[in-house]
C-alpha positions as CSV (number, residue, x, y, z in Angstrom):
1,M,57.7,-44.1,-12.9
2,V,54.3,-42.6,-12.2
3,L,51.4,-44.9,-11.2
4,V,47.8,-43.7,-11.1
5,K,45.0,-45.4,-9.3
6,E,41.4,-44.3,-9.3
7,I,38.7,-45.4,-6.8
8,F,35.1,-44.2,-7.2
9,Y,31.7,-44.6,-5.5
10,C,28.5,-44.0,-7.4
11,R,26.4,-42.3,-4.8
12,N,23.1,-42.0,-6.7
13,I,21.5,-42.2,-10.1
14,R,18.3,-40.3,-10.7
15,L,15.9,-39.7,-13.5
16,F,13.9,-36.4,-14.1
17,R,11.5,-34.9,-16.6
18,W,12.2,-31.1,-17.1
19,N,9.0,-29.5,-18.1
20,E,10.0,-25.9,-18.5
21,K,10.0,-23.7,-21.6
22,L,13.6,-22.3,-21.9
23,F,15.6,-24.4,-24.3
24,K,15.4,-22.3,-27.5
25,N,16.0,-25.4,-29.5
26,K,19.5,-26.0,-28.1
27,V,18.5,-29.5,-27.3
28,S,16.7,-31.5,-30.0
29,N,13.6,-33.6,-29.4
30,S,15.8,-36.7,-29.9
31,E,18.2,-35.8,-27.1
32,G,18.3,-35.9,-23.4
33,L,20.8,-34.5,-20.9
34,A,23.0,-36.3,-18.4
35,L,24.4,-34.3,-15.5
36,F,27.4,-35.7,-13.6
37,S,27.9,-34.3,-10.1
38,I,31.5,-35.3,-9.1
39,I,33.1,-34.9,-5.7
40,N,36.9,-35.2,-6.3
41,T,39.9,-35.9,-4.2
42,F,43.3,-35.9,-5.9
43,K,46.4,-37.0,-3.9
44,T,50.0,-37.3,-5.0
45,F,52.8,-39.1,-3.2
46,S,56.3,-38.1,-4.4
47,R,59.9,-39.1,-3.8
48,P,62.3,-39.4,-2.1
49,H,60.3,-41.5,0.3
50,L,56.8,-41.0,-1.1
51,D,56.3,-38.7,1.9
52,K,55.8,-35.5,-0.1
53,I,52.0,-35.2,-0.3
54,E,50.0,-32.9,-2.5
55,L,46.2,-32.8,-2.1
56,V,43.5,-31.2,-4.2
57,E,39.7,-31.4,-3.4
58,N,36.9,-30.0,-5.4
59,Q,33.4,-30.5,-6.7
60,H,32.0,-29.8,-10.1
61,Q,29.3,-30.7,-12.6
62,I,29.6,-31.9,-16.2
63,V,26.6,-32.0,-18.6
64,V,26.7,-34.1,-21.7
65,P,23.9,-34.7,-24.2
66,F,22.8,-38.2,-25.3
67,N,20.5,-39.8,-27.8
68,L,17.2,-40.8,-26.3
69,S,17.1,-43.9,-28.6
70,E,19.9,-45.4,-26.6
71,L,17.8,-45.2,-23.5
72,F,14.6,-46.6,-25.1
73,A,16.5,-49.4,-26.8
74,K,18.3,-50.2,-23.6
75,E,21.7,-50.1,-25.3
76,K,24.3,-51.4,-22.9
77,N,26.8,-48.8,-24.1
78,L,24.7,-45.9,-22.9
79,G,26.3,-45.7,-19.5
80,P,29.9,-46.1,-20.7
81,N,29.3,-43.6,-23.4
82,L,28.0,-41.0,-20.9
83,A,31.0,-41.6,-18.6
84,R,33.4,-41.3,-21.5
85,K,32.0,-38.1,-22.8
86,T,32.7,-36.4,-19.5
87,R,36.5,-36.9,-20.1
88,Q,36.8,-37.1,-16.3
89,F,37.5,-40.8,-15.6
90,L,40.2,-43.4,-16.3
91,S,39.2,-46.1,-18.7
92,N,38.6,-48.8,-16.1
93,T,36.3,-46.4,-14.2
94,V,34.4,-45.6,-17.4
95,K,33.7,-49.3,-18.0
96,I,32.6,-50.1,-14.4
97,L,30.7,-46.9,-13.7
98,G,29.1,-47.0,-17.2
99,E,27.9,-50.5,-16.5
100,Q,26.4,-49.4,-13.2
101,I,24.6,-46.5,-14.9
102,S,23.1,-48.7,-17.7
103,N,22.1,-51.5,-15.3
104,Y,20.3,-49.2,-12.9
105,L,18.4,-47.2,-15.6
106,F,17.3,-50.3,-17.5
107,T,16.2,-52.3,-14.5
108,R,14.6,-49.6,-12.4
109,F,12.8,-47.4,-14.9
110,Q,10.4,-48.0,-17.8
111,I,9.9,-45.2,-20.2
112,E,7.4,-45.0,-23.1
113,P,9.3,-43.8,-26.3
114,L,6.1,-42.7,-28.1
115,I,5.3,-40.3,-25.3
116,I,8.8,-38.9,-24.9
117,L,9.5,-38.3,-28.6
118,K,6.4,-36.1,-29.3
119,P,7.3,-32.5,-30.2
120,N,7.7,-30.0,-27.4
121,R,7.9,-32.7,-24.7
122,P,9.8,-32.2,-21.4
123,K,13.4,-33.1,-21.5
124,T,14.7,-36.4,-20.0
125,V,17.5,-35.7,-17.6
126,I,19.8,-38.4,-16.0
127,V,21.7,-37.3,-12.9
128,V,24.7,-39.3,-11.7
129,E,26.4,-38.4,-8.4
130,V,29.9,-39.8,-8.1
131,K,32.6,-39.5,-5.4
132,R,36.1,-40.1,-6.9
133,L,39.6,-40.5,-5.4
134,R,42.6,-40.5,-7.7
135,I,45.9,-41.4,-6.2
136,I,49.2,-40.6,-8.0
137,F,52.5,-42.4,-6.9
138,D,55.5,-40.5,-8.4
139,N,58.6,-42.7,-8.0
140,A,60.8,-40.9,-10.5
141,K,64.0,-39.2,-9.3
142,D,64.1,-35.5,-9.6
143,S,60.5,-35.5,-10.8
144,N,58.8,-32.2,-11.2
145,V,55.5,-33.7,-12.2
146,G,52.8,-31.7,-10.4
147,I,49.4,-32.9,-9.4
148,S,47.7,-30.6,-11.9
149,K,48.8,-32.9,-14.8
150,F,46.5,-35.6,-13.4
151,I,43.4,-33.5,-12.7
152,P,41.0,-33.9,-15.7
153,P,40.1,-30.6,-17.4
154,E,36.6,-29.3,-16.9
155,I,34.6,-29.3,-20.2
156,P,33.4,-25.7,-20.8
157,P,29.7,-25.3,-21.7
158,P,28.9,-24.5,-25.3
159,Q,29.5,-20.9,-26.2
160,W,25.8,-19.9,-26.3
161,T,24.8,-16.3,-25.5
162,L,23.3,-16.0,-22.1
163,E,19.5,-15.8,-22.4
164,V,17.3,-14.1,-19.9
165,A,14.1,-16.1,-19.8
166,K,11.1,-13.9,-20.5
167,D,7.6,-15.1,-20.1
168,E,5.2,-12.3,-20.9
169,D,2.1,-14.5,-20.7
170,E,3.0,-15.9,-17.3
171,N,0.8,-14.8,-14.4
172,E,2.9,-13.5,-11.5
173,D,0.1,-14.5,-9.1
174,E,1.1,-18.1,-9.7
175,D,4.4,-17.6,-7.9
176,E,2.9,-19.1,-4.8
177,N,2.4,-22.4,-6.6
178,D,5.8,-22.3,-8.3
179,P,7.4,-25.8,-8.0
180,C,10.7,-24.0,-7.5
181,N,9.6,-22.9,-4.1
182,S,9.6,-26.5,-2.8
183,Y,12.8,-27.7,-4.5
184,A,15.5,-29.2,-2.1
185,N,19.0,-27.9,-2.3
186,D,20.2,-30.7,-4.5
187,I,17.6,-29.9,-7.1
188,H,18.7,-26.2,-7.2
189,Y,22.3,-27.5,-7.6
190,Y,21.4,-29.7,-10.5
191,L,19.4,-26.8,-12.2
192,R,22.4,-24.5,-11.8
193,G,24.6,-26.9,-13.7
194,L,22.0,-27.6,-16.4
195,K,21.1,-23.9,-17.0
196,N,24.8,-23.0,-17.1
197,Y,25.2,-25.6,-19.8
198,L,22.3,-24.2,-21.7
199,G,23.3,-20.6,-21.3
200,V,20.0,-19.8,-19.4
201,E,19.7,-17.3,-16.6
202,M,19.4,-18.9,-13.2
203,D,16.6,-16.9,-11.7
204,F,15.0,-19.4,-9.3
205,R,11.6,-19.3,-11.0
206,T,9.9,-22.0,-13.0
207,R,8.9,-20.9,-16.5
208,R,5.9,-22.0,-18.5
209,P,5.6,-25.8,-19.1
210,L,6.4,-27.2,-22.5
211,T,3.2,-29.3,-22.2
212,R,0.2,-29.1,-19.9
213,D,-0.3,-32.8,-19.6
214,E,2.8,-33.4,-17.5
215,P,3.7,-31.8,-14.2
216,R,5.5,-28.4,-14.5
217,G,9.1,-27.9,-13.4
218,F,11.9,-30.4,-12.7
219,V,10.1,-33.5,-11.8
220,E,11.8,-36.7,-10.5
221,I,10.6,-40.0,-11.9
222,L,10.9,-42.5,-9.0
223,P,12.2,-46.0,-9.6
224,I,9.5,-48.6,-9.8
225,E,9.3,-51.1,-6.9
226,I,9.8,-54.5,-8.5
227,G,9.8,-58.1,-7.3
228,K,7.0,-57.7,-4.7
229,R,4.9,-60.8,-4.3
230,W,1.1,-60.7,-3.8
231,E,1.6,-61.9,-0.2
232,E,3.6,-58.7,0.5
233,F,0.8,-56.4,-0.7
234,D,-1.5,-54.6,1.6
235,K,-4.2,-57.2,2.3
236,T,-6.8,-54.5,2.9
237,V,-6.6,-53.7,-0.8
238,E,-9.1,-56.0,-2.5
239,T,-9.8,-54.2,-5.8
240,C,-7.8,-52.5,-8.6
241,G,-7.7,-48.8,-8.1
242,I,-8.5,-48.2,-11.8
243,C,-11.1,-50.8,-12.9
244,Q,-12.4,-51.6,-9.4
245,D,-12.4,-55.3,-10.2
246,G,-11.2,-57.7,-7.5
247,F,-7.9,-59.5,-7.3
248,V,-9.5,-62.9,-6.6
249,D,-8.3,-65.7,-8.9
250,V,-5.8,-63.3,-10.6
251,D,-2.3,-64.5,-11.3
252,D,0.3,-62.8,-9.2
253,K,2.2,-61.8,-12.3
254,Q,-0.8,-59.7,-13.4
255,I,-0.7,-57.5,-10.3
256,C,1.8,-54.8,-9.6
257,T,2.5,-52.2,-6.9
258,T,3.8,-48.7,-7.6
259,S,6.6,-47.0,-5.8
260,C,3.9,-45.2,-3.8
261,F,2.5,-48.6,-2.7
262,H,-0.8,-48.6,-4.6
263,V,-1.9,-51.8,-6.2
264,F,-3.3,-52.3,-9.7
265,H,-3.9,-54.8,-12.4
266,R,-0.8,-54.7,-14.6
267,H,-2.8,-54.2,-17.8
268,C,-4.8,-51.4,-16.2
269,I,-1.9,-49.3,-15.0
270,S,0.0,-49.9,-18.3
271,R,-2.9,-48.4,-20.3
272,W,-3.3,-45.6,-17.8
273,L,0.3,-44.5,-18.1
274,V,0.0,-44.1,-21.9
275,Y,-2.1,-41.0,-21.2
276,K,-1.0,-40.0,-17.7
277,N,2.3,-40.3,-15.9
278,S,1.1,-40.2,-12.4
279,C,-0.5,-42.6,-9.9
280,P,-4.3,-42.8,-10.3
281,T,-4.7,-42.8,-6.6
282,C,-2.2,-40.2,-5.2
283,R,-0.9,-38.5,-8.4
284,L,2.8,-39.3,-7.7
285,V,4.8,-39.1,-10.9
286,L,5.6,-42.6,-12.1
287,P,7.6,-44.3,-14.9
288,F,5.9,-44.3,-18.2
289,S,5.3,-48.0,-18.7
290,F,5.0,-51.2,-16.6
291,D,5.0,-53.4,-19.7
292,N,8.4,-55.1,-19.1
293,I,8.2,-55.4,-15.3
């Protein structure tokens, strides 16, 4: 008898907007991309006394597309569907990990569908970092079952022809301001996985933006800070940073703070984010709507 147990830890869930012109219509306007970065440990214990141990460790990335409508509609099956599409996890892991993904996305981010679904908009990218341990107990007599049978196959990227990104109109003098120059190692790692999936050359250079009204490059959308009471706000802030009206006699529920700790009337910041996706005070990229917070 062979028993298989899987333990996982979801290390991080992040949301990005990828404003770079290199997709060549491989991803439709109605789709986003989910990248799973998985650190694996596979361990087999075999007879006669379960003292024969075989160990495999690796790390890899899986990219799967998803329908943006599932994200906007807060469909609870979004997370489980993403985990299932990777073909990497046991059914129980798919259920639990999927629920964690959906819950985090739906409670920590607010995204405005009308903005995202316009033609030639930046792509929405979900990144899920997972650490997984799979343990195989092989009790069978004279068993020749190897650990390789229990290691999930990697999904090969679509067979697209590798495209070298060409940007004849791009000014090389802008290289000093290229967002790619300031990316941390984890961002470069994500981009390698995404560009490999898309069949795009990894040249460590940011191409022209798909739109000029959002920041160029691979931009993280920070989770909104929720649940803060007015008593916890900076008491030196007496007026809304947008309309400049005071907060006196204003219901606490009508005041909100951003992840960069700036304070606004809820209706003011909601209207602002319809046209701009950055903080009016410091320009930090923000979620696209505060309506449901």
